Every structure is written in structure tokens, then in C-alpha cells.
Amino acid sequence: MTFFESLVALLALAVLLLQVSRRTPIPYPTMLAAAGVIVATIPGSPNIALDGHTAMALFIAPVLLDAAFDFPLAAIRRLWRPLVSLAVVAVLLSTAVVAWIGWAFAGLPIAAAIALGAIVAPPDAAAATTVLQSAALPRRTVQVLTGESLLNDATALLLFGAALAVQSHGGIDAMVATRLSLAVPGGIALGLFCGWAMGRLMPFVRGSFGGNLFEFVNTWIAWILAERLGLSAVLCVVTCAMYVANSPNVTISARNRVQSFAVWGVGVFVLNVVAFLLMGMQARQIVAEMEPDRLREAAIFAGLVVLGVIVTRMAWSLAYNGIVRAFPMIRGNLPPPSFAQSVVVGWCGMRGLVTLATAFALPHDFPQRDLIVLSAFAVVLATLVLQGLTLAPLIKLLGLAGKGDGEELLNKARRKLAEAAIAALEVEQGKVADETRRQFEIDRNGADNVCPEFDARQRLQLCAVAAQRDTLDELRDTDVIGQDLYEQLQEELDWRDLAISPEGRHLIEQG
């Protein structure tokens, strides 16, 4: 089979598995991991070599932008303590434990061992999204896990980049130290510039397929520029996305948003499929070239790494629970997490696309690259299967299923939107009535001949939708509702907006 034939086979299988995942609590990345192994083991499957820098830009940049664009800044401000605990402390602890395992049991150099730790440290919340939504967990728990998946990637990839730089230079000198110190502020500054440029250029390409393509191209350009300048490409892309999503100077119409969300959803899904296929092929090649003794040692080492990442995350999640209960000042005004919530958060450690893509990015002459790549794939496969399949039963066992407040918040938000629409209509109806009297001509029989240049009903509809959008943004910015409910209600408003005649909308917008 050629690579294209293998890809088509996995895409067809992915469509089937996605339908199964929608009807079961099994996350689709769990199924994709198994499917990637199966397709890669088919006799005649090709061996595909992918450049490390290409893999990072191709797979990680779009996923980061997609996640950063959707995550609200208000949630980060309110939940920064648990987010720092998981996205920074947990990642550093996991990296340290795995680095020690790599140094002690595989004889890896310190920098290479840290690189391995950084590769397997960041969990992927997308793997747990299906289960968490179906279990209706408390919004705070879901928000923490979603925000963690965005911020922990930045922490892990910064560690990974630093480890690669130290390993390639044989140590830390003045040039390496300067580069590492400038990576974070430089990446943020470049991200702000790319976001500003993207916002200025978007109006010229919107309303066409070129507009959707421009979003992907801008993402990859931002990543490539940051890498060429020696800056943090992760922070550059995340900052760019958050600037565009939260800037008042960037407006996105309902039509463009609906189209863009659909395109990005499909694009990120296809990237996941390709990544699992490539990793399966690479793992098969590594296993085929290993001697039996070496393969047995690699399997034992990979098992230790899997055990290390699972135990470290669970231990820290429970320890953080005890710390914030003993020292309330650490958690601020947030209520302490329950023991059950801490267990679920600790068990939501499935690794995914970022771990796969980072493993791809290792140079081919990296010390014991085959062992590191095989261990990374083992961590992804083991956590997706073990934790992915047991997460839903664990949630039910702990009594957290159905504890969410999503339905109540959704009804409350809809009431707020309805009240905003009614208030706006009361103000607007007076203006419309005066203009309508001037626009309508009444003949002798009393028949109304509506002037085609004005439609009062459309104007009132648009006024109501605009007021609802302002209220919805306020509910999100004050963290009354989470991003999931915000996107659901935003989609409802978008389709309501699109139901209004385009001709009437254009005339009303022109005044």
C-alpha cells in the first residue's frame, strides 16, 4: 500500500469510528490510536519519513490556534491557580520523574532525558472531551481540564525546545542562554504582531474559501517565523489566536464564523488521523529494526515511563487537593475541589496529538531516538486505552455523573438573551414606527405597498440579535457561562442571523 492508500483506509475507518464514539463514552482518539496501529501493521504499508520541524508546524500549530481561539480569558483569570498547578507544576513534575527514569534506566543524557519527559508530560483534553460532556461534570472541572490542555502544551514545548538546544550545543553557553531568555517574551511580542496583521488582513479575504485558507496559512507563517527567529512558536500562535478572538477591532460575521468553525473542525480531525497513522508506521519500523533483547528492554522501559506519568499526575492532583484544603489562601476565593473531582482530574491524563508530533520532531541523530519515540507512542496508546476506557466508569463510581450545572446555566443564559432582545425591541420599535410611516404608501383601498428598500421586520430582527450578542459576550467575559455554552448559544444566534434576508441585512447595515 502507498501512503495515500493507507491514509484513505484510515480516514474511512475514522469516519466509522467517529460514529461509534458519538454513541459510546469511548473518546475517538482512543479508537484512532488502535486504528493507526492496525493500519500500520498491514503488510506492504509504506515507511514515511517526516521532517521534525515540518511535523511540529503541521500538527501542533493549527491545534494550538484552534484551542486558544476558543478559550475565554475570563476563565484563565478566575482559575489561574488550579491551571498553574496542572499546566506548570504537574508538567514539571512529570518531566522530572520521566527524565530520572530515562537517566537511571536507559542511560540517557540529562538533556535527552528531559526531552523525553517534555514529550510525554502534556495531557490532551480532546481525548477526554466526549466522556466529560456526557458525564455532565461541574463546569469548573471541565474548564480546568480544557485550559490545562492549552497551557501545558506551552510549558512542555518550552522545555522540549530548551532540551533540544542544550543537547545540540553540548551544554549551556552564552548564546543558548540568550536564546532561551528571549524565547518567551519574543514569542508573545511576535504573536501580538501576527494577530494584529491577521486582523487587518481578514476583511479583505472574508466571504470566500480563500479566507479559510488564509487562517491556516497565517497560523503556519506565525509558527515558522517564530522558529526562524529562535522564539517560542507555541506562545506566538497562542497569543495570536487570543488577540484575534478578543480584539474589539476584529469582527467576524455569522456566515464566516459558521464556515470557519466547520473547516477548522474537519482540519483538526484530519490532522489527528494523519498523526496516528504516521506514528503507527514509525513505531512499526522501529520495532522491526530492533533486536529481540533490545525490544524487550525497550518494552520494559516504556512501561516504566507509562507508569511514571500516570502515577505522578494522580499523586500531584491528590496532593494539590490536600494543600488547598490545608492552606485556603492558596486557592483564593475558589471552593476547594472534592476528593472525587481530584481523582477524575488526575485520571484525565490521556496523551494525544502534541505528544505524537513532538516525538516526530526529534532529530534523526538524537541520542536513542528509537527508544524515545517508541516510549512516547506507548504512553499515548496506553493512556488512551487504559484511562480513556475507564474514565466514564470511574466518574459513575465516584458519583459525579449528572452533577453538572450546564442545563441550568443554559436556561439562565437563554432567559438573559430573551430579556436583552425584548429591551432592545422596545427602544427600536419607536424608531422603526416613525420610519415605517414615511416608507409605506397607503392607497385608497387601504392596501400597503411596501417600499423594497426597507423592511422593518428585518431591522427589528437584526436589532434583537445584536443585543443578544452583546449580552452573550458579557456573560462569557464575566465567566457566568463557560466556552462550551457560549459556543452553543453563539451558533444559535448565527443561524438566526443567517435566516434573515441578506439583501435586507445589507440595506439595514448601510443605514
XYZ file of C-alpha atoms in Angstrom:
511
model
C 0.000 0.000 0.000
C 1.131 3.539 -0.725
C 0.906 6.249 1.919
C -2.133 7.701 0.157
C -3.897 4.342 0.139
C -3.087 3.856 3.831
C -4.387 7.347 4.585
C -7.622 6.733 2.686
C -8.087 3.464 4.569
C -7.595 5.148 7.941
C -9.840 8.101 7.019
C -12.624 5.689 6.066
C -12.094 3.816 9.301
C -12.015 7.107 11.228
C -15.453 8.058 9.869
C -16.850 4.776 11.131
C -15.110 5.053 14.496
C -16.343 8.622 14.980
C -19.926 7.422 14.651
C -19.238 4.745 17.251
C -17.606 7.313 19.542
C -20.659 9.592 19.337
C -22.838 6.779 20.668
C -20.470 5.486 23.346
C -18.328 7.052 26.100
C -15.161 5.959 24.282
C -13.111 9.018 23.140
C -12.408 8.924 19.424
C -8.621 9.408 19.939
C -8.659 6.032 21.740
C -10.151 4.433 18.669
C -7.808 6.324 16.347
C -4.770 5.082 18.266
C -5.882 1.485 17.879
C -6.824 2.041 14.236
C -3.445 3.629 13.485
C -1.684 0.556 14.853
C -3.910 -1.776 12.841
C -3.471 0.078 9.538
C 0.287 0.443 10.093
C 0.665 -3.321 10.605
C -0.997 -4.183 7.302
C 1.618 -5.893 5.098
C 3.026 -3.572 2.467
C 2.341 -0.336 4.382
C 4.946 2.296 3.443
C 7.622 3.764 5.669
C 7.145 7.538 5.842
C 9.886 9.893 6.993
C 8.717 13.318 8.149
C 10.994 16.229 8.962
C 10.764 17.232 12.607
C 10.187 20.947 12.022
C 7.526 20.123 9.443
C 5.752 17.816 11.881
C 5.656 20.461 14.625
C 4.295 23.173 12.343
C 1.858 20.885 10.518
C 0.281 19.199 13.511
C 0.732 21.433 16.557
C 0.243 24.968 15.200
C -3.376 24.540 13.952
C -4.406 22.583 17.050
C -2.999 25.252 19.370
C -4.653 28.102 17.476
C -7.991 26.281 17.444
C -7.845 25.672 21.210
C -6.557 29.160 22.096
C -9.161 30.897 19.931
C -12.000 29.199 21.805
C -10.767 29.510 25.389
C -12.064 32.576 27.302
C -9.613 34.865 29.073
C -12.063 35.318 31.949
C -11.735 31.636 32.858
C -7.942 31.924 32.890
C -8.107 34.912 35.242
C -10.517 33.157 37.604
C -8.942 29.688 37.527
C -5.281 30.620 37.248
C -4.352 28.810 40.469
C -5.533 25.299 39.503
C -4.387 25.960 35.934
C -0.862 26.769 37.105
C -0.974 23.689 39.310
C -1.716 21.391 36.374
C -0.227 23.223 33.397
C 3.064 24.131 35.065
C 3.690 22.203 38.279
C 2.246 18.872 37.080
C 4.138 19.136 33.781
C 7.410 19.942 35.551
C 6.923 17.062 37.977
C 6.056 14.608 35.193
C 9.058 15.776 33.181
C 11.359 15.372 36.180
C 10.109 11.864 37.002
C 10.368 10.642 33.404
C 13.765 12.314 32.982
C 15.016 10.448 36.057
C 13.658 7.174 34.640
C 15.397 7.855 31.322
C 18.681 8.724 33.018
C 18.631 5.893 35.560
C 17.269 3.006 33.478
C 18.218 3.860 29.880
C 21.401 5.871 30.392
C 20.056 8.872 28.503
C 21.994 12.141 28.717
C 20.295 14.648 31.010
C 19.132 16.885 28.150
C 17.788 13.914 26.182
C 16.024 12.581 29.275
C 14.381 15.986 29.835
C 13.302 15.998 26.187
C 11.615 12.628 26.709
C 9.891 13.950 29.826
C 8.658 17.042 27.996
C 7.326 14.895 25.144
C 5.126 12.700 27.340
C 4.221 15.276 30.030
C 1.291 17.247 28.491
C -2.132 15.526 28.504
C -4.582 16.171 25.683
C -8.029 17.259 26.874
C -9.567 16.445 23.475
C -9.224 12.787 24.350
C -11.481 13.246 27.395
C -13.950 15.761 25.958
C -16.542 13.208 24.871
C -16.582 11.483 28.234
C -16.610 14.715 30.238
C -19.510 16.182 28.272
C -21.601 13.045 28.520
C -20.909 12.771 32.259
C -22.060 16.374 32.916
C -19.246 17.181 35.320
C -19.165 20.514 37.175
C -18.226 23.371 34.843
C -15.162 24.283 36.867
C -13.671 20.804 36.428
C -14.243 20.847 32.677
C -12.843 24.379 32.364
C -9.709 23.474 34.298
C -9.058 20.428 32.110
C -9.697 22.376 28.905
C -7.499 25.282 29.940
C -4.790 22.905 31.094
C -4.584 21.298 27.655
C -3.802 24.706 26.158
C -1.306 25.971 28.723
C 0.505 22.717 29.449
C 1.451 22.417 25.785
C 3.289 25.723 26.100
C 5.127 24.579 29.230
C 6.101 21.206 27.777
C 7.184 22.544 24.393
C 9.279 25.268 26.007
C 11.054 22.544 27.997
C 11.397 20.442 24.867
C 12.918 23.304 22.872
C 15.345 24.126 25.677
C 16.398 20.470 25.975
C 16.994 20.215 22.218
C 19.072 23.408 22.239
C 21.217 22.216 25.142
C 21.668 18.753 23.641
C 22.630 20.071 20.195
C 25.147 22.567 21.654
C 26.545 20.120 24.180
C 25.672 22.373 27.113
C 24.532 25.880 28.049
C 26.683 28.739 26.785
C 26.026 32.460 26.419
C 24.300 32.071 23.042
C 21.965 29.317 24.251
C 21.169 31.228 27.457
C 20.356 34.398 25.487
C 18.153 32.488 23.075
C 16.219 30.784 25.861
C 15.723 34.031 27.793
C 14.297 35.781 24.723
C 12.088 32.887 23.606
C 9.107 33.668 25.855
C 8.820 37.487 25.610
C 9.823 37.420 21.953
C 7.220 34.771 21.130
C 4.479 36.774 22.832
C 5.504 40.001 21.065
C 5.604 38.286 17.674
C 2.209 36.698 18.374
C 0.696 40.113 19.074
C 2.093 41.419 15.795
C 0.821 38.412 13.825
C -2.598 38.775 15.454
C -2.708 42.479 14.591
C -1.681 41.758 10.990
C -4.220 38.941 10.727
C -6.979 41.224 11.988
C -6.068 43.903 9.427
C -5.996 41.458 6.507
C -9.049 39.344 7.360
C -11.645 41.830 5.988
C -10.073 41.573 2.526
C -10.358 37.784 2.282
C -13.556 37.038 4.159
C -16.559 35.556 2.425
C -14.509 33.209 0.285
C -12.675 29.915 0.528
C -9.512 31.981 0.437
C -10.490 33.397 3.819
C -10.487 29.947 5.430
C -7.205 29.088 3.748
C -5.728 32.387 4.975
C -6.446 31.393 8.587
C -4.376 28.217 8.204
C -1.628 29.991 6.261
C -1.341 32.759 8.862
C -1.067 30.147 11.611
C 1.778 28.340 9.869
C 3.515 31.610 8.974
C 3.430 32.702 12.631
C 4.893 29.360 13.704
C 7.625 29.369 11.047
C 8.610 32.984 11.749
C 8.944 32.264 15.462
C 11.076 29.189 14.830
C 13.323 31.026 12.363
C 13.860 33.817 14.900
C 14.547 31.381 17.729
C 11.402 32.422 19.649
C 8.679 30.349 21.268
C 6.452 29.267 18.389
C 3.867 27.914 20.841
C 3.397 31.218 22.663
C 3.430 33.064 19.346
C 0.499 31.048 17.967
C -1.444 31.092 21.259
C -1.006 34.857 21.634
C -2.010 35.430 18.010
C -5.209 33.412 18.453
C -6.187 35.089 21.716
C -5.557 38.552 20.249
C -7.795 37.887 17.240
C -10.508 36.254 19.366
C -10.638 39.053 21.968
C -9.751 42.181 19.986
C -12.663 44.635 19.601
C -11.195 45.726 16.271
C -11.687 42.281 14.709
C -15.270 41.465 13.720
C -16.375 38.136 12.293
C -19.744 37.791 10.584
C -22.124 34.924 11.281
C -21.591 33.404 7.839
C -17.816 33.475 8.134
C -17.857 32.071 11.659
C -20.108 29.128 10.768
C -17.972 28.302 7.743
C -14.692 28.747 9.610
C -15.713 26.545 12.551
C -16.744 23.765 10.177
C -13.486 23.939 8.220
C -11.304 24.008 11.343
C -13.210 21.131 12.923
C -12.596 18.928 9.905
C -8.986 20.103 9.547
C -8.038 19.299 13.156
C -9.752 15.910 12.903
C -7.807 15.011 9.750
C -4.545 16.091 11.393
C -5.262 13.701 14.266
C -5.893 10.873 11.819
C -2.659 11.526 9.903
C -0.605 11.822 13.108
C -1.765 8.475 14.481
C -1.142 6.819 11.118
C 2.386 8.221 10.859
C 3.223 7.287 14.434
C 1.959 3.750 13.886
C 4.138 3.419 10.801
C 7.164 4.819 12.584
C 6.667 2.546 15.596
C 6.361 -0.467 13.311
C 9.623 0.429 11.592
C 11.424 0.878 14.928
C 10.146 -2.455 16.257
C 11.127 -4.260 13.046
C 14.717 -2.962 13.250
C 15.223 -3.809 16.952
C 16.893 -6.979 18.162
C 14.705 -9.150 20.451
C 16.765 -8.317 23.547
C 16.718 -4.621 22.749
C 12.982 -4.751 22.090
C 12.358 -6.431 25.430
C 14.396 -3.753 27.216
C 12.532 -1.030 25.307
C 9.178 -2.526 26.313
C 10.161 -2.594 29.983
C 11.440 0.974 29.801
C 8.285 2.163 28.035
C 6.203 0.516 30.751
C 8.149 2.409 33.419
C 7.557 5.687 31.572
C 3.823 4.969 31.294
C 3.659 4.156 34.994
C 5.661 7.273 35.838
C 3.379 9.728 34.027
C 0.155 8.173 35.351
C 1.273 7.922 38.982
C 2.888 11.384 39.023
C -0.218 13.156 37.748
C -2.538 11.301 40.098
C -0.244 11.897 43.082
C 0.018 15.623 42.383
C -3.737 16.009 41.815
C -4.469 14.465 45.214
C -1.623 16.390 46.859
C -2.940 19.694 45.475
C -6.353 18.843 46.899
C -4.810 18.399 50.346
C -2.661 21.523 50.063
C -5.507 23.897 49.138
C -7.656 22.473 51.926
C -4.892 22.938 54.489
C -3.934 26.404 53.210
C -7.071 28.222 51.919
C -5.046 31.275 50.894
C -3.510 29.222 48.068
C -6.856 28.617 46.363
C -8.052 32.205 46.806
C -11.831 32.640 46.612
C -12.347 29.332 44.801
C -14.083 26.495 46.646
C -11.805 23.517 47.332
C -12.122 20.624 44.874
C -13.705 17.482 46.241
C -11.739 14.257 46.535
C -13.772 12.766 43.678
C -13.033 15.737 41.423
C -9.308 15.460 42.159
C -9.345 11.764 41.287
C -11.087 12.448 37.959
C -8.685 15.272 37.114
C -5.749 13.032 37.971
C -7.100 10.247 35.783
C -7.715 12.583 32.823
C -4.113 12.237 31.698
C -4.562 10.846 28.204
C -1.804 11.888 25.840
C -2.523 12.675 22.208
C -1.543 14.727 19.197
C 1.010 17.019 20.870
C 2.988 14.063 22.236
C 2.963 12.373 18.826
C 4.022 15.495 16.930
C 6.762 16.353 19.430
C 8.185 12.855 19.137
C 8.243 13.298 15.348
C 10.270 16.478 15.816
C 13.278 14.738 17.352
C 16.328 14.944 15.068
C 17.303 11.639 13.493
C 20.709 11.732 15.208
C 19.194 12.364 18.665
C 20.554 10.015 21.372
C 18.482 6.808 21.480
C 15.782 8.367 19.333
C 14.165 4.989 18.615
C 13.698 4.300 22.321
C 12.229 7.759 22.977
C 9.812 7.598 20.041
C 8.674 4.101 20.973
C 8.162 5.164 24.597
C 6.145 8.224 23.502
C 3.883 6.069 21.342
C 3.487 3.581 24.220
C 2.413 6.404 26.550
C -0.150 7.678 24.028
C -1.541 4.224 23.322
C -1.570 3.083 26.959
C -3.161 6.223 28.381
C -5.779 6.448 25.635
C -6.778 2.828 26.066
C -6.389 2.421 29.836
C -7.619 5.809 31.014
C -9.890 6.528 28.054
C -11.908 3.342 28.501
C -12.117 3.562 32.298
C -12.836 7.281 32.734
C -16.615 7.031 32.318
C -16.971 4.089 34.756
C -14.739 5.933 37.239
C -16.934 9.041 37.059
C -20.031 6.938 37.746
C -18.277 5.075 40.559
C -17.352 8.359 42.255
C -20.907 9.634 41.943
C -20.046 12.607 39.739
C -22.194 11.649 36.748
C -25.012 14.150 36.283
C -23.534 16.651 38.749
C -23.024 19.318 36.118
C -24.767 22.681 36.076
C -24.790 23.058 32.304
C -28.561 22.741 31.765
C -29.362 25.237 34.495
C -26.807 27.739 33.197
C -28.055 27.266 29.630
C -31.643 28.074 30.625
C -30.476 31.068 32.666
C -28.422 32.383 29.739
C -31.339 31.989 27.335
C -33.571 33.989 29.679
C -30.938 36.730 29.787
C -30.754 36.782 25.987
C -34.529 36.940 25.675
C -34.687 39.849 28.140
C -31.983 41.683 26.199
C -33.867 41.175 22.933
C -37.151 42.465 24.417
C -35.468 45.537 25.900
C -33.769 46.356 22.599
C -37.008 45.903 20.636
C -38.888 48.281 22.933
C -36.371 51.006 22.142
C -36.100 50.231 18.449
C -39.805 49.893 17.696
C -40.388 53.608 18.219
C -37.705 54.489 15.690
C -38.945 51.898 13.219
C -42.532 53.098 13.526
C -41.589 56.660 12.560
C -39.539 55.496 9.579
C -42.203 52.997 8.526
C -44.815 55.725 8.263
C -42.561 57.533 5.859
C -41.786 54.411 3.844
C -45.296 52.988 3.421
C -47.794 54.366 0.921
C -51.459 53.681 1.582
C -53.737 53.655 -1.489
C -57.433 54.454 -1.470
C -58.412 50.826 -0.766
C -56.100 50.710 2.269
C -53.598 48.283 0.722
C -49.992 48.597 1.788
C -47.304 48.851 -0.846
C -44.015 48.145 0.897
C -41.041 50.014 -0.433
C -38.458 47.342 -1.417
C -35.612 49.400 0.048
C -36.761 48.935 3.613
C -38.002 46.023 5.691
C -38.983 46.910 9.245
C -39.256 43.283 10.308
C -35.672 42.551 9.270
C -34.422 45.617 11.087
C -36.103 44.564 14.308
C -34.735 41.033 13.954
C -31.203 42.304 13.494
C -31.590 44.683 16.422
C -32.682 41.816 18.669
C -29.813 39.572 17.526
C -27.265 42.360 18.060
C -28.491 42.950 21.619
C -28.348 39.232 22.328
C -24.765 39.032 21.046
C -23.688 41.850 23.365
C -25.336 40.119 26.317
C -23.794 36.769 25.379
C -20.320 38.309 25.232
C -20.899 39.872 28.646
C -21.967 36.514 30.120
C -18.785 34.920 28.817
C -16.463 37.765 29.822
C -17.839 37.746 33.380
C -17.490 33.934 33.412
C -21.194 33.372 34.062
C -21.139 30.721 31.339
C -18.287 28.630 30.002
C -16.938 28.433 26.491
C -18.989 25.350 25.597
C -22.307 27.061 26.356
C -21.069 30.274 24.767
C -20.328 28.478 21.504
C -23.686 26.680 21.577
C -25.626 29.915 22.033
C -23.411 31.759 19.561
C -24.185 29.136 16.945
C -27.911 29.544 17.571
C -27.594 33.308 17.080
C -25.506 32.818 13.943
C -28.141 30.643 12.304
C -30.843 33.088 13.365
C -28.788 35.868 11.792
C -28.319 33.876 8.583
C -32.077 33.273 8.357
C -32.584 36.997 7.785
C -32.569 38.043 4.147
C -29.042 39.004 3.018
C -30.469 41.822 0.927
C -32.351 43.269 3.885
C -29.316 42.902 6.135
C -27.128 44.746 3.624
C -29.598 47.623 3.282
C -30.032 47.951 7.052
C -26.290 47.882 7.684
C -25.888 50.653 5.111
C -28.280 52.759 7.195
